[in-house]
mmCIF file of C-alpha atoms in Angstrom:
data_model
loop_
_atom_site.group_PDB
_atom_site.id
_atom_site.type_symbol
_atom_site.label_atom_id
_atom_site.label_comp_id
_atom_site.label_asym_id
_atom_site.label_seq_id
_atom_site.Cartn_x
_atom_site.Cartn_y
_atom_site.Cartn_z
ATOM 1 C CA SER A 714 -0.022 -0.059 0.073
ATOM 2 C CA ARG A 715 0.972 3.468 -0.682
ATOM 3 C CA SER A 716 0.226 6.811 1.913
ATOM 4 C CA VAL A 717 -0.819 10.419 0.186
ATOM 5 C CA ARG A 718 -0.993 12.490 2.252
ATOM 6 C CA ILE A 719 -3.750 15.487 2.147
ATOM 7 C CA CYS A 720 -3.778 18.660 2.850
ATOM 8 C CA VAL A 721 -6.176 20.838 3.626
ATOM 9 C CA GLU A 722 -6.593 24.428 4.958
ATOM 10 C CA ASP A 723 -9.596 24.840 6.721
ATOM 11 C CA VAL A 724 -10.629 22.629 10.092
ATOM 12 C CA SER A 725 -13.535 22.093 9.723
ATOM 13 C CA HIS A 726 -13.238 20.205 5.867
ATOM 14 C CA ARG A 727 -10.687 18.417 7.765
ATOM 15 C CA ARG A 728 -12.970 17.038 10.812
ATOM 16 C CA ARG A 729 -16.103 16.374 8.079
ATOM 17 C CA LEU A 730 -13.460 14.448 5.484
ATOM 18 C CA LEU A 731 -12.526 12.398 8.426
ATOM 19 C CA THR A 732 -16.096 11.460 9.580
ATOM 20 C CA ARG A 733 -16.972 10.950 6.624
ATOM 21 C CA ALA A 734 -14.106 8.571 5.577
ATOM 22 C CA LYS A 735 -16.227 5.207 7.019
ATOM 23 C CA ASN A 736 -18.402 5.936 3.748
ATOM 24 C CA LEU A 737 -15.562 4.670 1.301
ATOM 25 C CA LYS A 738 -16.198 0.938 2.777
ATOM 26 C CA GLU A 739 -20.274 1.665 0.740
ATOM 27 C CA THR A 740 -17.938 2.815 -2.765
ATOM 28 C CA ASP A 741 -15.755 0.819 -4.278
ATOM 29 C CA PHE A 742 -13.292 3.283 -3.040
ATOM 30 C CA LYS A 743 -13.101 0.313 -0.161
ATOM 31 C CA GLN A 744 -9.235 -0.481 0.190
ATOM 32 C CA ILE A 745 -8.976 3.210 0.782
ATOM 33 C CA PHE A 746 -8.646 5.102 4.418
ATOM 34 C CA LEU A 747 -7.938 8.043 5.979
ATOM 35 C CA ALA A 748 -6.905 8.408 8.577
ATOM 36 C CA PRO A 749 -5.006 11.933 11.245
ATOM 37 C CA ASP A 750 -2.047 12.769 11.411
ATOM 38 C CA LEU A 751 0.235 11.055 14.047
ATOM 39 C CA THR A 752 3.070 11.704 15.608
ATOM 40 C CA ARG A 753 6.207 9.912 15.493
ATOM 41 C CA LYS A 754 5.530 8.180 18.821
ATOM 42 C CA GLN A 755 2.081 7.806 17.755
ATOM 43 C CA GLN A 756 3.236 6.321 14.753
ATOM 44 C CA ALA A 757 5.204 3.844 16.412
ATOM 45 C CA GLU A 758 2.558 2.518 18.739
ATOM 46 C CA ASP A 759 0.525 2.329 15.073
ATOM 47 C CA LYS A 760 3.096 -0.081 13.760
ATOM 48 C CA LYS A 761 2.918 -1.855 17.266
ATOM 49 C CA LEU A 762 -0.542 -3.117 17.276
ATOM 50 C CA ARG A 763 -0.757 -3.532 13.562
ATOM 51 C CA ASP A 764 1.934 -6.064 13.993
ATOM 52 C CA LYS A 765 0.250 -7.692 17.382
ATOM 53 C CA LEU A 766 -2.503 -7.379 15.504
ATOM 54 C CA LYS A 767 -1.303 -9.627 12.747
ATOM 55 C CA GLU A 768 0.232 -12.309 14.694
ATOM 56 C CA VAL A 769 -3.259 -12.878 17.223
ATOM 57 C CA ARG A 770 -4.922 -13.408 13.315
ATOM 58 C CA MET A 771 -1.873 -15.502 11.934
ATOM 59 C CA ALA A 772 -2.657 -17.816 16.014
ATOM 60 C CA GLY A 773 -7.098 -18.363 14.470
ATOM 61 C CA MET A 774 -8.622 -15.498 16.195
ATOM 62 C CA LYS A 775 -9.496 -14.364 12.774
ATOM 63 C CA GLU A 776 -12.239 -11.172 13.694
ATOM 64 C CA ALA A 777 -10.042 -9.524 16.019
ATOM 65 C CA LYS A 778 -9.311 -5.629 15.107
ATOM 66 C CA ILE A 779 -8.635 -2.845 16.593
ATOM 67 C CA LEU A 780 -11.066 -0.171 17.564
ATOM 68 C CA LYS A 781 -10.205 3.195 18.848
ATOM 69 C CA GLY A 782 -6.092 2.474 20.042
ATOM 70 C CA GLN A 783 -8.005 -1.258 21.372
ATOM 71 C CA ARG A 784 -7.159 -4.580 20.510
ATOM 72 C CA MET A 785 -9.879 -6.029 20.231
ATOM 73 C CA GLY A 786 -11.053 -9.788 19.795
ATOM 74 C CA GLY A 787 -14.973 -11.328 20.341
ATOM 75 C CA GLU A 788 -15.228 -10.504 24.139
ATOM 76 C CA GLN A 789 -11.267 -9.440 24.606
ATOM 77 C CA CYS A 790 -10.587 -6.548 24.958
ATOM 78 C CA TYR A 791 -6.123 -5.434 24.895
ATOM 79 C CA SER A 792 -4.883 -2.305 25.796
ATOM 80 C CA GLN A 793 -1.997 -0.643 23.472
ATOM 81 C CA VAL A 794 1.325 -3.022 23.323
#
């Protein structure tokens, strides 16, 4: 995948874009994801969380996902790594 940076001058327009990003799932653009800017530290934490999720899914917990900075799996919720 390739990251593309989009610069928006108006904060309200940025908020509207990020709020409506979930609607992309219902279009031909299912594989496009929008996310807000993150600091380097946040990027590193996010990467660790995604790597851990990948491990969990490979171990057989296919329904596991990340929701609001936490890994979710079935009824269990795990804090960030």
